[in-house]
């Protein structure tokens, strides 16, 4: 018997990975008919076969494709696939909190990160308690190719394979050593990326070992260094979206000079004595010279990231028919996110007013004020921005025995093995304030003449272990009672918080595949397998966060697990072969039974067909059921608080539905005393100035142990054409449709309010309360639930062409396009509620398209890529303040119940180029630029998948890089 990896097997693999599109590939033969050893397994099926064409639409990205792009991570490579959307948790969203912050994820079809399954060599990548699979844990140097199955595959792989499957195949059977050095940065001089990796391997007929080691570092990009993120509403409006909760310190809720009939906010005159009441003026909210802050000055646009990885692939041929293989992986990922100092408001943080007996109260009892009074106050801790450091260690081990045997003339493949994944997380947060210590620091205090210091308490009853703080002292002013330069006070008021997490996945698996019987059209193939998988995990926030003792978002611990036993069967049935109009007709069927100890049983099946009316044309299609089991966090997660961003209250009479809908206004009047004049408030307790903003108080989200799995139905139908009269030309067109029911809805404050006031779903109105004076929502709890559906439909087109010449070199081209014809969702089971469309809105691009053209001549090569994003619609910023920026001021956006004007945002195309040259000493040097023309996408004030007024998936500048590869 020959070696397991034959020459023919390698030829098929090479054919599979040519270009970047799913194409109809010819079957190869070597000295006659192929043997069982020539068969390979393609993502989407467990049955090995010689023909790489299948009923499933699979996109293949080869090692060559990876090296000819300027991307330095697996996530960036996958993000460039046109079927991918931008995930909500990414480096572009620095406000993300919790265990998943700092990781990188993918989101196929914009259906959510947790609905795309990621595999490594056909085995699951480890998960967090929320079911997120962090692909930053994989070194790009270890990747041989990536196969993207753009179809549901729960019948083959189990839970989560609803939108599709990404299978990352690692390198093996490497001989020799290859070293790579990569450096790049944006043309602004920031965001530097460095990578050093070495791949070394040894192999012979008995076995092989391949080791990949990589160190990668991505530097920070600051929001202040880009025009679209330097200000809340971009540099088109540099004086807007500043916050009045500023670093200068304010007294609020007083009547005084210039404010005799209503309570006002007063700020200290710069450089004056904060103890003198005469030195205060009514807060000037005019930016940039008023008493306001631009928080973007302190925030990351892209936060820094470091990765250290080692991946080992070992294989041993025990006999010609029995083999042992193992993959061992270790990765350490460190990231650090910074956001602006905390906007501390004594009236909403549970701290209370500055004591009437505080030495620092200029209107208190110690400085001769006529009517001493306690005062509320605000202070953004500009002196100490909030920083969250995240360190994730990932361990991965797979050990398996596999082989083949024959019964008569029939060959069978088998595999038995064990997989172990472990993630260990450590998070370190600074910059939040201890509420009780702040309360003591601004409580009663006195000047102690003996020590020459202001101290806590009174002369008769001093408070031990307490430090005083004057929050009215502006940031940057050096004062013994301010935060600037006062590390002891900072340490007292802002204790560090440490959280930890761990997830462990264990999986025993066994499979057998082969042919059962020979039919007139060929062998009837099968694959049967069983798995026993256990997932357990925990995330333990710092004790201070659990008790809500600090201004950090309160969060309870998460802990739990589940076990699942599964069995699956797949059949490949040849029906017709070598007949007129039916060169081949093959049916495929698969089913998987899953028994969870949390919710019970589920059975999911899949059917497909492959029909070749003649050699050059393939017609294919699939119908598949899918499911996604509730995650550990879904079932056992502790509640957590968050200041919701992008929050919109329908009762707001300027931007909300109440502005134009009498019906909505009437519903609001049930809860708000003066619904006719109600304004939504943002941080600083001032009215919003755009359609959405951050909440002034935190809301609470939690879990639900009664959740059931999501279910899905997916369909595909496609054509693959490889005309004989155009050599090396291949084209495919696939229609797809995915519907997900019983969705596990993370819910949202916005959706709760929309359902209550705009849709009239009264059951949703009991999930929140309103402040009886201001009318704002002051308490809202939302958790996961099974409700509603998601449905998306569209087309994928892939075209590749290669032209080889003797004199002018080799020309290649690949064109990949995804067109989304429909994308809707409904977050409630109420069938009277009209589903919300998202296609062509916000981050829901109708069209994403990539065109790559390459030319190689002798030792020289060049590749050019154009990446296209179609135009979208979003809300106008402000029809009254900026009518010139509203493309359709007379048209109401239907996705917001006919209450919002909408804006047309134009399309954008980014261009990439790479030049490379092979040097005589077996080396290659490459230089290139992504977004070579430094193109920027349109302003998007709704901030889709981002914290800033810009889509989180667009390029943020011209990125220039160089790579050097040395082979030994």
CSV table of C-alpha atoms in Angstrom, one decimal, residues 47 55 524-525 570-576 584-590 607-611 621:
chain,number,residue,atom,x,y,z
A,47,UNK,CA,-17.3,11.3,3.1
A,55,UNK,CA,-23.3,19.9,-3.7
A,524,UNK,CA,-23.0,4.4,-2.5
A,525,UNK,CA,-20.8,6.2,0.0
A,570,UNK,CA,-24.3,10.8,5.8
A,571,UNK,CA,-25.0,9.1,2.5
A,572,UNK,CA,-23.8,9.9,-1.0
A,573,UNK,CA,-26.0,8.2,-3.6
A,574,UNK,CA,-25.0,8.1,-7.2
A,575,UNK,CA,-28.1,7.9,-9.3
A,576,UNK,CA,-27.1,8.4,-12.9
A,584,UNK,CA,-23.6,12.6,-13.3
A,585,UNK,CA,-26.5,12.9,-10.9
A,586,UNK,CA,-25.7,12.3,-7.2
A,587,UNK,CA,-27.9,12.8,-4.2
A,588,UNK,CA,-26.5,13.5,-0.7
A,589,UNK,CA,-28.3,13.2,2.6
A,590,UNK,CA,-27.2,13.6,6.2
A,607,UNK,CA,-30.2,17.0,1.6
A,608,UNK,CA,-28.3,18.0,-1.5
A,609,UNK,CA,-27.9,17.1,-5.2
A,610,UNK,CA,-25.2,17.4,-7.8
A,611,UNK,CA,-26.2,17.2,-11.5
A,621,UNK,CA,-28.4,22.6,-4.5
